[in-house]
Amino acid sequence: MSMMGKAQLANLAVFGGERLFEDDLPVAQVYLPRREEFDGWFGAIFDRAYYTNHGPLVSTLERAVRDRLGVRHAIAVTNGTVALMVALTALDISGEVVVPSFTFPATVQALKWSGLGHVFADVDADTHMLTPDLVEAVRTPETTGVLGVHVWGRPCAPESMEDYCRRHRIALLFDACHAFGCGPVHRLIGNYGSAEIFSFHATKIVNAAEGGCIVTNDDDLAARIRTVRSFHRTPADRDVRRRLNAKMSEAQAAMALMSLGSLEHNIAANGAVLEVYRSGLRDIPGLNLVEPVTGLATNHQYCVVEVSETSALDRDGFLLAIRPEGVLARRYFAPGVHRLAPYSGSTQAPLPNTERLCRTLLQLPLGAQVSPDQARWIVDLLAFVAANAGNVARRLEQLAPEMPGASR
Ligand code: T4K
């Protein structure tokens, strides 16, 4: 399909025109391994008839993660949320933990499941993450830890955060669910704080269908994490408050190993698509690509764009205009966790940067289903919508005045 079709507003699918893409393009990664490869790994599980409880594939995966990230311990678990719960429990802290509201709800819910309170901090306007100053602004005498989130694969000031937490004798954990393979090449994300957490959900660049991993360089904490992860008693067990079944299965480990095997290829392929987005977006006023940090490794897992607050069509308006074309762009993250149940009822100091990011960011499709050509068409679509922003906003408003984003 060529963009020739979008010469006038009536050509936009939202106003009755033909869709740009016949099949929806999701924002997620979702890499399918080759069928023979899949059959090979799953055939071997069938032959061994050993499905879970620290099987050989889980051990192989843990070794592969250790080697890839240069960490001492990798502990595979059922998903990223459970990874957070297990790590927080193993830390054995009480009181409350400073956390950004600008994150996926799982980050904060994991605190609740671990019996910990939370204090929301705002994030930095440029990096979209916590800084020591923002933590200091909300820290209370009950604060025993910080749970930073490395969003979009960019590091959450890990070294200054380590200094800060050491000085104040509070624990530091990172939610690194976006950041596998990212950070300074000599010390990748995974090597900071007491421990870091990865998600291997189907939508992530390393995908176990569902899965997660905790990494740490602390031998004692690793032993505690392994104890919390499972009810199996071993001589290496430590004294912990709670245990649960968080074990990863062999099927999940097989998926993750296949995914790790194609990680470098997938990062490069995403990088090529992102380059198309980058060069196209440069010429569209009001849309700014959130860039990786120069000089650091990145996994190109996300394509996140900020819609300027001065644009005649706001972020939600852009979503209304492009999603009917099959471009399943999404708000990311919105609303902030502080605006969601069960947190929305409590008094919360203003989080101006969080509010702005929740209003202005959108995530574009990226991953194995998106080719550079398709990214080019998406850029052309965005350029057309941006060039006609005022008219698109007015037409959307006529269509459904109550639609969020249809008006400014
Ligand atoms: N911390 C952070 C910072 C996180 O981002 C996450 C999870 C976590 C912690 C917790 O980790 P996990 O416990 O999830 O391991 C998705 C994912 O479920 C979630 O893993 C991810 N972050 C979050 C940001 O996004 P949903 O509910 O929005 O996903 P869903 O099902 O709507 O899918 C998104 C897109 O992917 C859609 O366009 C459809 C497409 N898709 C999805 C799946 C599952 C596919 O094409 N194929 C698929 O198999 O949460």
XYZ file of C-alpha atoms and ligand atoms in Angstrom:
458
model
C 0.000 0.000 0.000
C 1.446 3.405 -0.877
C 0.932 6.672 0.966
C -0.474 8.078 -2.284
C -3.804 7.017 -0.750
C -3.505 9.584 2.067
C -3.740 12.752 0.015
C -6.747 14.032 1.907
C -8.292 13.547 5.336
C -11.045 11.334 3.936
C -8.325 8.797 3.025
C -7.537 8.185 6.695
C -9.131 4.947 7.882
C -10.562 6.711 10.944
C -12.615 8.877 8.534
C -13.680 5.980 6.299
C -10.622 5.546 4.048
C -8.744 2.330 3.273
C -6.469 0.932 6.010
C -2.750 1.375 5.516
C -2.013 -2.191 6.726
C -4.247 -5.164 6.190
C -2.867 -6.905 9.306
C -2.372 -5.073 12.581
C 1.206 -4.186 13.514
C 1.664 -4.694 17.282
C 4.074 -2.759 19.473
C 5.450 -5.983 20.952
C 8.560 -7.909 19.954
C 7.067 -11.446 19.551
C 9.844 -13.260 17.693
C 8.897 -16.708 16.500
C 11.762 -19.181 16.300
C 12.087 -21.346 13.196
C 9.688 -24.312 13.433
C 12.527 -26.912 13.224
C 14.380 -25.155 16.017
C 11.241 -25.107 18.185
C 10.586 -28.811 17.473
C 14.195 -29.655 18.361
C 14.095 -27.986 21.793
C 10.608 -29.210 22.686
C 11.308 -32.719 21.324
C 14.273 -32.924 23.699
C 12.057 -31.927 26.653
C 9.596 -34.638 25.614
C 12.375 -37.239 25.408
C 13.757 -36.317 28.832
C 10.253 -36.218 30.347
C 11.558 -33.661 32.828
C 9.446 -30.532 32.849
C 10.407 -28.348 35.793
C 12.230 -28.165 39.164
C 15.584 -26.703 38.110
C 15.994 -28.806 34.976
C 18.949 -28.771 32.580
C 17.545 -26.052 30.314
C 16.966 -23.695 33.241
C 20.601 -24.235 34.286
C 21.776 -23.615 30.715
C 19.700 -20.437 30.548
C 21.052 -19.158 33.866
C 24.610 -19.760 32.638
C 23.878 -17.998 29.338
C 22.416 -14.957 31.134
C 25.421 -14.796 33.492
C 27.819 -14.904 30.540
C 25.896 -12.383 28.442
C 25.630 -9.820 31.258
C 28.875 -10.541 33.106
C 27.130 -11.176 36.445
C 27.902 -13.778 39.128
C 24.362 -15.107 39.604
C 21.279 -15.432 37.416
C 18.172 -16.979 38.950
C 15.379 -17.802 36.495
C 11.763 -17.462 37.643
C 8.224 -17.587 36.248
C 7.858 -13.924 35.250
C 9.150 -10.418 35.909
C 6.539 -9.578 38.550
C 7.393 -12.670 40.566
C 11.099 -11.888 40.077
C 10.515 -8.539 41.796
C 8.573 -10.195 44.633
C 11.248 -12.838 45.185
C 14.106 -10.313 45.165
C 12.285 -7.930 47.532
C 11.505 -10.784 49.930
C 15.099 -11.995 49.846
C 16.343 -8.486 50.679
C 14.458 -8.835 53.959
C 13.578 -5.172 54.381
C 10.478 -3.657 55.940
C 9.018 -0.144 55.880
C 8.626 1.640 52.563
C 10.432 1.810 49.270
C 10.750 4.801 46.940
C 9.509 3.917 43.463
C 8.530 5.877 40.344
C 4.869 6.103 39.429
C 6.027 6.230 35.803
C 6.341 2.451 35.367
C 4.315 -0.664 34.638
C 1.952 -1.370 37.603
C 3.803 -4.626 38.353
C 6.762 -2.679 39.787
C 4.594 -1.184 42.526
C 2.298 -4.179 43.013
C 5.359 -6.320 43.742
C 6.063 -4.101 46.759
C 2.566 -4.696 48.055
C 2.847 -8.468 47.576
C 6.142 -8.357 49.480
C 4.540 -6.588 52.449
C 6.278 -3.286 51.750
C 4.905 0.221 51.546
C 5.688 2.567 48.681
C 6.447 6.252 48.207
C 6.041 7.595 44.697
C 8.771 9.878 43.400
C 8.629 11.962 40.254
C 10.970 11.178 37.358
C 13.461 13.386 35.574
C 11.930 15.278 32.631
C 14.677 14.251 30.198
C 15.698 10.746 31.283
C 12.173 9.685 32.425
C 13.716 8.013 35.489
C 14.479 8.522 39.182
C 17.520 10.509 40.267
C 19.027 10.720 43.769
C 17.614 14.248 44.117
C 14.087 13.103 43.275
C 14.396 10.232 45.752
C 15.702 12.598 48.417
C 12.677 14.863 47.875
C 10.285 12.122 49.063
C 12.423 9.961 51.378
C 11.000 9.553 54.919
C 12.376 7.989 58.124
C 10.537 4.766 57.148
C 12.292 4.519 53.780
C 14.438 1.383 53.622
C 14.961 1.046 49.906
C 14.769 2.405 46.374
C 13.344 0.494 43.439
C 14.568 2.258 40.295
C 13.314 1.404 36.812
C 15.554 1.530 33.722
C 12.968 2.661 31.175
C 13.394 2.276 27.406
C 16.724 0.466 28.037
C 18.356 3.629 29.348
C 20.162 3.327 32.704
C 18.517 4.896 35.763
C 21.624 6.803 36.968
C 22.830 3.539 38.521
C 26.187 4.682 39.849
C 24.965 7.881 41.500
C 21.990 5.941 42.849
C 24.403 3.386 44.346
C 26.388 6.187 46.017
C 23.212 7.763 47.352
C 21.796 4.500 48.768
C 25.137 3.537 50.306
C 25.357 6.922 52.051
C 21.849 6.589 53.455
C 22.196 2.855 54.207
C 19.144 1.890 52.211
C 18.720 -0.996 49.791
C 18.783 -0.497 46.026
C 17.060 -2.713 43.501
C 16.454 -2.101 39.808
C 13.551 -3.152 37.653
C 15.459 -3.825 34.423
C 12.535 -5.382 32.552
C 13.206 -3.099 29.565
C 16.950 -3.310 29.618
C 18.393 -6.727 28.819
C 21.774 -6.188 27.152
C 21.785 -2.429 27.777
C 24.155 -0.039 29.543
C 27.893 0.646 29.609
C 29.625 -2.228 27.773
C 32.179 -2.646 30.582
C 29.388 -2.899 33.203
C 26.043 -3.764 31.675
C 22.718 -3.276 33.433
C 22.362 -6.278 35.720
C 25.486 -5.323 37.668
C 24.051 -2.489 39.783
C 22.368 -2.226 43.163
C 21.788 -5.335 45.258
C 19.998 -7.106 42.416
C 18.274 -6.388 39.104
C 15.194 -7.910 37.561
C 14.415 -8.843 33.957
C 11.122 -9.821 32.349
C 11.154 -12.489 29.639
C 7.503 -11.874 28.745
C 6.402 -12.628 25.172
C 6.515 -8.913 24.377
C 10.186 -8.508 25.390
C 13.305 -8.922 23.272
C 14.303 -12.001 25.300
C 11.142 -14.039 25.454
C 10.267 -17.153 27.436
C 6.531 -16.722 26.635
C 6.279 -15.863 30.342
C 9.482 -15.673 32.325
C 11.821 -13.569 34.373
C 15.263 -13.531 35.894
C 16.962 -11.997 38.925
C 20.660 -11.201 38.621
C 23.080 -10.232 41.374
C 26.769 -10.156 42.207
C 26.053 -10.770 45.910
C 26.633 -14.453 46.817
C 24.663 -14.311 50.048
C 21.691 -12.547 48.466
C 21.739 -15.090 45.602
C 21.447 -17.926 48.124
C 18.518 -16.164 49.788
C 16.836 -15.566 46.426
C 17.186 -19.271 45.538
C 15.684 -20.188 48.906
C 12.684 -17.876 48.410
C 12.172 -19.149 44.839
C 11.249 -22.703 45.784
C 9.983 -24.949 48.577
C 12.619 -27.597 47.915
C 14.859 -27.830 50.904
C 18.585 -27.930 50.191
C 21.717 -27.628 52.330
C 22.319 -24.198 50.778
C 19.016 -22.811 52.137
C 19.060 -19.575 54.128
C 16.707 -18.322 56.755
C 13.974 -16.386 54.922
C 10.604 -14.986 55.970
C 8.548 -16.443 53.117
C 8.963 -18.882 50.264
C 6.945 -19.518 47.146
C 6.921 -21.500 43.953
C 8.566 -19.172 41.451
C 10.449 -21.821 39.489
C 10.854 -21.481 35.745
C 9.783 -24.509 33.700
C 11.872 -26.262 31.049
C 9.438 -25.138 28.335
C 9.951 -21.492 29.313
C 13.728 -21.972 29.443
C 13.681 -23.503 25.941
C 11.813 -20.451 24.609
C 14.255 -18.085 26.330
C 17.312 -19.978 25.001
C 15.974 -19.816 21.444
C 15.313 -16.121 21.922
C 18.778 -15.478 23.387
C 20.265 -17.271 20.394
C 18.769 -14.684 18.057
C 19.185 -11.693 20.370
C 22.022 -9.986 18.496
C 20.204 -10.466 15.194
C 16.974 -9.058 16.627
C 18.715 -6.057 18.196
C 20.331 -5.265 14.839
C 17.038 -5.701 12.964
C 15.250 -3.403 15.432
C 18.113 -0.913 15.094
C 17.596 -0.795 11.312
C 13.849 -0.139 11.706
C 14.528 2.484 14.366
C 16.908 4.230 11.994
C 14.026 4.604 9.515
C 11.800 6.024 12.252
C 14.622 8.331 13.382
C 15.385 9.841 10.002
C 11.692 10.257 9.140
C 10.655 11.743 12.474
C 13.452 14.318 12.251
C 11.364 16.162 9.643
C 8.072 16.053 11.547
C 7.663 19.036 13.851
C 6.075 18.165 17.181
C 7.136 14.489 17.239
C 10.405 13.633 18.974
C 11.947 10.189 19.158
C 13.169 9.192 22.639
C 16.782 8.354 21.828
C 19.093 5.807 23.470
C 22.074 7.226 25.350
C 25.038 7.718 22.998
C 27.925 5.333 23.673
C 25.903 2.801 25.681
C 24.723 -0.616 24.543
C 20.998 -0.752 23.854
C 18.546 -3.483 22.844
C 16.306 -1.277 20.669
C 13.297 -2.902 22.321
C 11.062 0.153 22.108
C 10.306 2.994 19.761
C 8.917 5.740 22.000
C 7.912 9.140 20.657
C 7.012 12.295 22.537
C 4.182 14.390 21.085
C 4.835 18.070 21.774
C 2.316 19.747 24.067
C 2.071 22.581 21.547
C 0.901 20.243 18.761
C -2.639 21.006 17.515
C -3.333 17.262 17.884
C -2.367 15.734 21.192
C -0.947 12.248 21.840
C -4.369 10.622 22.237
C -5.493 12.340 19.046
C -2.537 10.811 17.178
C -3.494 7.374 18.529
C -7.105 7.815 17.405
C -5.887 8.839 13.959
C -3.347 6.068 13.338
C -4.640 2.944 15.113
C -7.485 2.325 12.626
C -4.744 2.077 9.949
C -3.452 -1.080 11.673
C -0.647 0.827 13.432
C -1.306 -0.384 16.974
C 0.659 2.376 18.696
C -0.033 2.661 22.437
C 0.209 5.057 25.344
C 3.204 4.060 27.444
C 2.922 4.295 30.474
C -0.455 5.913 31.099
C -2.000 6.592 33.446
C 0.762 6.804 36.050
C 0.474 4.087 38.691
C -0.435 6.731 41.326
C -3.650 7.307 39.356
C -4.624 3.622 39.369
C -6.439 1.608 42.040
C -5.532 0.933 44.798
C -3.185 3.954 44.860
C -5.422 6.655 43.395
C -7.357 7.277 46.617
C -4.355 8.301 48.709
C -2.897 11.785 48.955
C 0.007 12.153 46.607
C 2.461 15.013 46.220
C 2.335 16.377 42.643
C 4.368 14.459 40.060
C 4.523 17.023 37.235
C 7.048 15.267 35.000
C 5.261 11.941 35.382
C 1.944 13.571 34.450
C 3.461 15.191 31.375
C 5.088 11.966 30.159
C 1.854 10.033 30.718
C 0.118 12.648 28.523
C 2.665 12.897 25.746
C 4.455 9.585 25.063
C 3.419 6.954 22.589
C 5.032 3.693 21.569
C 5.251 2.745 17.879
C 5.323 -0.805 16.461
C 8.769 -2.412 16.439
C 10.016 -5.979 16.309
C 10.040 -8.960 13.990
C 6.680 -8.097 12.411
C 7.803 -4.604 11.360
C 10.010 -4.132 8.291
C 11.942 -0.964 7.427
C 9.459 -0.370 4.574
C 6.524 -0.562 6.946
C 8.271 1.867 9.309
C 8.667 4.229 6.326
C 4.917 4.064 5.648
C 4.183 4.687 9.326
C 6.463 7.740 9.243
C 4.662 8.996 6.116
C 1.341 8.463 7.870
C 2.541 10.400 10.925
C 3.856 13.184 8.701
C 0.485 13.438 6.950
C -1.413 13.512 10.256
C 1.019 16.059 11.756
C 0.807 18.318 8.700
C -2.987 18.317 9.052
C -3.051 18.226 12.851
C -5.601 20.999 13.381
C -8.026 19.605 10.823
C -7.626 16.053 12.080
C -8.394 17.251 15.637
C -11.523 19.065 14.442
C -12.743 16.074 12.394
C -12.125 13.709 15.346
C -14.133 15.998 17.562
C -17.058 15.994 15.117
C -16.842 12.211 14.958
C -17.175 11.750 18.703
C -16.869 14.844 20.865
C -16.403 12.748 23.971
C -13.389 10.851 22.547
C -10.357 11.539 24.719
C -7.744 13.356 22.677
C -10.198 14.482 20.045
C -10.006 17.965 21.465
C -7.238 19.905 23.132
N 8.351 -3.926 35.154
C 8.248 -3.313 33.963
C 8.917 -2.015 33.764
C 7.522 -3.928 32.914
O 7.428 -3.309 31.713
C 6.904 -5.169 33.158
C 6.110 -5.804 32.125
C 7.066 -5.769 34.417
C 7.783 -5.105 35.408
C 6.466 -7.106 34.751
O 7.018 -8.157 33.982
P 6.122 -9.465 33.653
O 5.530 -9.947 34.970
O 5.065 -9.065 32.678
O 7.113 -10.453 33.105
C 2.697 -6.086 28.447
C 3.405 -7.276 29.036
O 2.467 -8.235 29.527
C 4.324 -6.940 30.159
O 5.276 -7.981 30.253
C 5.073 -5.653 29.908
N 5.886 -5.233 31.029
C 4.079 -4.557 29.625
C 4.724 -3.237 29.415
O 3.373 -4.889 28.436
P 0.140 -5.757 28.255
O -0.913 -6.313 29.086
O 0.057 -4.342 27.868
O 0.403 -6.685 26.955
P -0.593 -7.015 25.808
O -1.050 -8.412 25.958
O -1.641 -5.970 25.667
O 0.364 -6.991 24.552
C 0.958 -5.824 24.029
C 1.042 -5.979 22.513
O 1.689 -7.168 22.164
C -0.287 -6.015 21.776
O -0.108 -5.196 20.646
C -0.462 -7.468 21.363
C 0.955 -7.946 21.219
N 1.181 -9.338 21.552
C 1.112 -9.729 22.858
C 1.330 -11.031 23.208
C 1.230 -11.477 24.655
C 1.476 -10.222 20.566
O 1.542 -9.847 19.387
N 1.699 -11.539 20.891
C 1.667 -11.977 22.189
O 1.929 -13.161 22.463
O 1.479 -5.966 29.071
